[in-house]
Amino acid sequence: MKIRIFILSALIVASACIAANAQDLLAGNYKKALIIGAHPDDPESMAYGTALRLREMGCDVVTVYLTRGEAGIPGKTHDEAAAIRTAECEKVTAMTGIRHLFLNQIDGSSEVTNERYLEVKELIERENPDLVITHWPIDSHRDHRHAALLAYDAWRRTGRHFDLFYTEVMTGLQTTNFNPTHYVDITPVRQQKLDAYLVHVSQMTDGNVAKYHDTMERMRGLEWQCQWAEAFIKAIWPKVD
């Protein structure tokens, strides 16, 4: 019993230290946000609670899918899977009112080339966000890493005129080495986030909630001293004299 109390006390102290040094992403008072995910269900998985909180504050939020999830349904052709997963994205938009866009890469075969860099840069310039959220680049899925690199390149080439944040997906299985600098308390909208994520039934999302998301969002909530939270790392650039 004493050991359990000690461990709990240590966790509380550690969480308080993290919270004391971290910041609230919502304090940025953003007006336009893009959430760039590699596949349909990635934005909903990694930052849809934040998307909903931002929208409540008057921010225009757009989800961007690098691919249509062509390789994501066993037994289906690329065209069949893309049609199913595109319909799921459209259902999420109808449910929440958050607009979505598709880029034209292929699930499992995404590229980081000069042409792809330009494609993402031009999309960001057209949408003109002051906030972009994407995958953390240390991730087991190549498409996730590519989305991160493409967004980072656009951030640099546009003069870093928007804030760039990375976030996590199934930490421990996919995302690793993730130490947050910012948090968002998603407790008020957590059920709405789950409802949007669970629309992606082709990805067996109902099983993923209990296995991954409950644990991850509770852990981030403990760190941020709330019930449920999403966590982020802000990209920074050294000051030059």
Short mmCIF file of C-alpha atoms in Angstrom, two decimals:
data_model
loop_
_atom_site.label_atom_id
_atom_site.label_comp_id
_atom_site.label_asym_id
_atom_site.label_seq_id
_atom_site.Cartn_x
_atom_site.Cartn_y
_atom_site.Cartn_z
CA MET A 1 0.00 0.00 0.00
CA LYS A 2 2.84 2.38 0.89
CA ILE A 3 4.50 1.66 -2.46
CA ARG A 4 1.29 2.48 -4.35
CA ILE A 5 0.90 5.74 -2.45
CA PHE A 6 4.52 6.62 -3.22
CA ILE A 7 4.08 5.92 -6.94
CA LEU A 8 0.86 7.98 -7.06
CA SER A 9 2.56 10.85 -5.24
CA ALA A 10 5.50 10.70 -7.66
CA LEU A 11 3.14 10.83 -10.63
CA ILE A 12 1.30 13.83 -9.21
CA VAL A 13 4.59 15.68 -8.60
CA ALA A 14 5.89 14.83 -12.07
CA SER A 15 2.63 15.94 -13.68
CA ALA A 16 2.71 19.23 -11.78
CA CYS A 17 6.27 19.88 -13.01
CA ILE A 18 5.27 19.20 -16.62
CA ALA A 19 2.22 21.45 -16.37
CA ALA A 20 4.28 24.24 -14.83
CA ASN A 21 6.63 24.31 -17.82
CA ALA A 22 4.13 23.66 -20.60
CA GLN A 23 1.70 26.04 -22.28
CA ASP A 24 -1.90 25.99 -23.47
CA LEU A 25 -2.07 25.89 -27.27
CA LEU A 26 -5.44 27.66 -27.19
CA ALA A 27 -3.78 30.75 -25.71
CA GLY A 28 -2.51 31.52 -29.22
CA ASN A 29 -5.96 32.89 -30.19
CA TYR A 30 -5.66 31.44 -33.69
CA LYS A 31 -7.96 32.51 -36.52
CA LYS A 32 -7.32 29.76 -39.11
CA ALA A 33 -5.97 26.25 -38.51
CA LEU A 34 -5.01 23.35 -40.78
CA ILE A 35 -4.68 19.86 -39.34
CA ILE A 36 -2.62 17.84 -41.81
CA GLY A 37 -2.85 14.06 -41.46
CA ALA A 38 -1.49 11.31 -43.65
CA HIS A 39 -4.74 9.33 -43.86
CA PRO A 40 -8.47 9.69 -43.28
CA ASP A 41 -8.96 9.28 -39.50
CA ASP A 42 -5.52 10.73 -38.60
CA PRO A 43 -6.69 14.32 -37.93
CA GLU A 44 -9.68 12.94 -36.02
CA SER A 45 -7.41 10.66 -34.02
CA MET A 46 -4.60 13.05 -33.18
CA ALA A 47 -6.12 16.52 -32.77
CA TYR A 48 -9.88 16.61 -33.31
CA GLY A 49 -10.56 17.61 -29.73
CA THR A 50 -8.33 20.61 -30.32
CA ALA A 51 -10.07 21.28 -33.63
CA LEU A 52 -13.42 21.40 -31.87
CA ARG A 53 -12.10 23.64 -29.08
CA LEU A 54 -10.53 26.00 -31.64
CA ARG A 55 -13.80 26.22 -33.56
CA GLU A 56 -15.67 27.07 -30.37
CA MET A 57 -13.31 30.03 -30.04
CA GLY A 58 -14.14 31.27 -33.55
CA CYS A 59 -11.20 29.70 -35.39
CA ASP A 60 -11.78 28.40 -38.94
CA VAL A 61 -10.51 24.80 -38.92
CA VAL A 62 -9.76 22.61 -41.95
CA THR A 63 -8.61 18.99 -41.92
CA VAL A 64 -6.22 18.00 -44.71
CA TYR A 65 -5.65 14.38 -45.74
CA LEU A 66 -2.41 13.57 -47.56
CA THR A 67 -4.00 10.41 -49.03
CA ARG A 68 -7.44 8.83 -49.27
CA GLY A 69 -6.35 5.72 -47.36
CA GLU A 70 -6.09 3.58 -50.49
CA ALA A 71 -4.12 0.78 -48.82
CA GLY A 72 -6.07 0.82 -45.57
CA ILE A 73 -8.76 -1.83 -46.05
CA PRO A 74 -7.65 -5.46 -46.49
CA GLY A 75 -9.32 -7.17 -49.43
CA LYS A 76 -10.29 -3.91 -51.13
CA THR A 77 -8.67 -2.40 -54.19
CA HIS A 78 -7.15 1.06 -53.89
CA ASP A 79 -10.15 2.57 -55.65
CA GLU A 80 -12.65 0.73 -53.45
CA ALA A 81 -10.85 1.66 -50.24
CA ALA A 82 -10.48 5.28 -51.32
CA ALA A 83 -14.21 5.52 -52.03
CA ILE A 84 -15.14 4.07 -48.64
CA ARG A 85 -12.72 6.23 -46.69
CA THR A 86 -13.61 9.39 -48.63
CA ALA A 87 -17.25 8.80 -47.72
CA GLU A 88 -16.26 8.48 -44.06
CA CYS A 89 -14.50 11.85 -44.22
CA GLU A 90 -17.55 13.43 -45.81
CA LYS A 91 -19.72 12.02 -43.02
CA VAL A 92 -17.45 13.57 -40.39
CA THR A 93 -17.73 16.96 -42.10
CA ALA A 94 -21.53 16.63 -42.25
CA MET A 95 -21.54 15.76 -38.54
CA THR A 96 -19.20 18.49 -37.29
CA GLY A 97 -19.17 21.19 -39.97
CA ILE A 98 -15.36 21.13 -40.10
CA ARG A 99 -14.28 21.35 -43.73
CA HIS A 100 -11.82 18.87 -45.21
CA LEU A 101 -9.43 18.78 -48.16
CA PHE A 102 -7.54 16.00 -49.93
CA LEU A 103 -4.08 16.05 -51.41
CA ASN A 104 -3.38 13.49 -54.13
CA GLN A 105 -0.81 11.16 -52.63
CA ILE A 106 -1.30 7.40 -52.31
CA ASP A 107 -1.53 5.57 -48.99
CA GLY A 108 1.63 3.52 -48.43
CA SER A 109 3.40 5.12 -51.39
CA SER A 110 3.58 8.76 -50.33
CA GLU A 111 6.53 10.80 -51.54
CA VAL A 112 8.76 13.62 -50.40
CA THR A 113 9.92 15.27 -53.62
CA ASN A 114 10.34 18.82 -54.91
CA GLU A 115 6.91 18.56 -56.51
CA ARG A 116 5.30 17.35 -53.29
CA TYR A 117 6.99 20.07 -51.26
CA LEU A 118 5.57 22.64 -53.67
CA GLU A 119 2.11 21.07 -53.54
CA VAL A 120 1.86 21.40 -49.74
CA LYS A 121 3.42 24.87 -49.77
CA GLU A 122 0.87 26.10 -52.33
CA LEU A 123 -2.04 24.60 -50.37
CA ILE A 124 -0.89 26.34 -47.20
CA GLU A 125 -0.44 29.62 -49.05
CA ARG A 126 -3.99 29.35 -50.46
CA GLU A 127 -5.54 28.56 -47.08
CA ASN A 128 -3.32 31.08 -45.26
CA PRO A 129 -3.50 29.59 -41.74
CA ASP A 130 -1.84 31.02 -38.67
CA LEU A 131 -1.69 27.50 -37.16
CA VAL A 132 -0.74 24.14 -38.69
CA ILE A 133 -0.85 20.86 -36.76
CA THR A 134 0.66 17.68 -38.20
CA HIS A 135 2.34 14.39 -37.30
CA TRP A 136 5.44 14.15 -35.12
CA PRO A 137 8.23 13.04 -37.50
CA ILE A 138 9.56 10.22 -35.29
CA ASP A 139 6.86 7.71 -36.16
CA SER A 140 6.76 4.12 -37.33
CA HIS A 141 4.52 4.96 -40.33
CA ARG A 142 6.33 6.37 -43.34
CA ASP A 143 3.28 8.36 -44.48
CA HIS A 144 3.15 10.08 -41.08
CA ARG A 145 6.82 11.01 -41.36
CA HIS A 146 6.28 12.34 -44.87
CA ALA A 147 3.38 14.54 -43.78
CA ALA A 148 5.59 16.02 -41.05
CA LEU A 149 8.46 16.74 -43.45
CA LEU A 150 6.20 18.34 -46.06
CA ALA A 151 4.57 20.62 -43.48
CA TYR A 152 7.93 21.57 -41.99
CA ASP A 153 9.33 22.49 -45.39
CA ALA A 154 6.30 24.68 -46.10
CA TRP A 155 6.76 26.37 -42.72
CA ARG A 156 10.33 27.27 -43.58
CA ARG A 157 9.69 28.29 -47.19
CA THR A 158 6.80 30.57 -46.30
CA GLY A 159 8.95 32.46 -43.81
CA ARG A 160 7.44 30.67 -40.79
CA HIS A 161 4.42 32.96 -40.92
CA PHE A 162 2.28 30.36 -39.10
CA ASP A 163 2.84 28.40 -35.90
CA LEU A 164 3.69 24.75 -36.54
CA PHE A 165 2.82 22.10 -33.97
CA TYR A 166 3.43 18.37 -34.04
CA THR A 167 1.16 15.87 -32.32
CA GLU A 168 1.00 12.16 -31.56
CA VAL A 169 -0.81 9.11 -32.90
CA MET A 170 -0.97 5.92 -30.82
CA THR A 171 2.12 6.82 -28.79
CA GLY A 172 4.27 3.77 -28.05
CA LEU A 173 3.03 1.92 -31.14
CA GLN A 174 3.57 4.62 -33.77
CA THR A 175 4.72 7.93 -32.27
CA THR A 176 7.87 7.77 -30.10
CA ASN A 177 10.24 10.21 -28.33
CA PHE A 178 7.36 12.64 -27.82
CA ASN A 179 7.81 15.18 -25.00
CA PRO A 180 5.04 17.81 -25.14
CA THR A 181 5.50 21.55 -24.91
CA HIS A 182 1.80 22.42 -25.21
CA TYR A 183 -1.54 20.88 -24.24
CA VAL A 184 -5.25 21.34 -24.86
CA ASP A 185 -7.89 20.27 -22.36
CA ILE A 186 -10.37 18.38 -24.57
CA THR A 187 -12.63 17.24 -21.72
CA PRO A 188 -15.61 19.40 -22.82
CA VAL A 189 -15.54 17.97 -26.37
CA ARG A 190 -14.06 14.54 -25.84
CA GLN A 191 -17.27 12.68 -26.72
CA GLN A 192 -17.64 14.74 -29.90
CA LYS A 193 -14.07 13.83 -30.83
CA LEU A 194 -14.81 10.14 -30.29
CA ASP A 195 -18.01 10.38 -32.33
CA ALA A 196 -16.03 11.84 -35.26
CA TYR A 197 -13.23 9.28 -34.95
CA LEU A 198 -15.66 6.36 -34.74
CA VAL A 199 -17.17 7.33 -38.10
CA HIS A 200 -14.08 5.72 -39.64
CA VAL A 201 -15.47 2.22 -39.12
CA SER A 202 -13.28 0.80 -41.90
CA GLN A 203 -10.31 1.28 -39.57
CA MET A 204 -11.84 -0.66 -36.64
CA THR A 205 -11.69 2.53 -34.63
CA ASP A 206 -13.94 1.20 -31.86
CA GLY A 207 -11.19 -1.17 -30.75
CA ASN A 208 -8.51 1.50 -30.94
CA VAL A 209 -10.25 3.81 -28.48
CA ALA A 210 -9.92 1.54 -25.46
CA LYS A 211 -6.56 0.12 -26.52
CA TYR A 212 -4.74 3.36 -27.32
CA HIS A 213 -6.66 6.63 -27.09
CA ASP A 214 -8.17 6.27 -23.63
CA THR A 215 -4.73 5.58 -22.16
CA MET A 216 -2.94 8.30 -24.12
CA GLU A 217 -5.50 11.05 -23.52
CA ARG A 218 -5.85 10.17 -19.84
CA MET A 219 -2.07 10.30 -19.46
CA ARG A 220 -1.92 13.71 -21.14
CA GLY A 221 -4.82 14.81 -18.96
CA LEU A 222 -2.89 13.79 -15.86
CA GLU A 223 0.10 15.81 -17.09
CA TRP A 224 -2.09 18.85 -17.79
CA GLN A 225 -4.18 18.33 -14.66
CA CYS A 226 -7.51 17.74 -16.36
CA GLN A 227 -9.51 14.65 -17.32
CA TRP A 228 -8.64 14.34 -21.03
CA ALA A 229 -6.02 16.22 -23.04
CA GLU A 230 -4.20 16.30 -26.37
CA ALA A 231 -0.51 17.13 -26.40
CA PHE A 232 1.76 18.95 -28.85
CA ILE A 233 5.33 19.99 -29.57
CA LYS A 234 5.84 23.44 -31.03
CA ALA A 235 8.40 23.85 -33.80
CA ILE A 236 10.85 26.62 -32.91
CA TRP A 237 13.43 28.56 -34.85
CA PRO A 238 16.58 30.02 -33.28
CA LYS A 239 16.71 33.76 -32.95
CA VAL A 240 19.31 35.33 -35.21
CA ASP A 241 20.96 38.59 -34.11
#
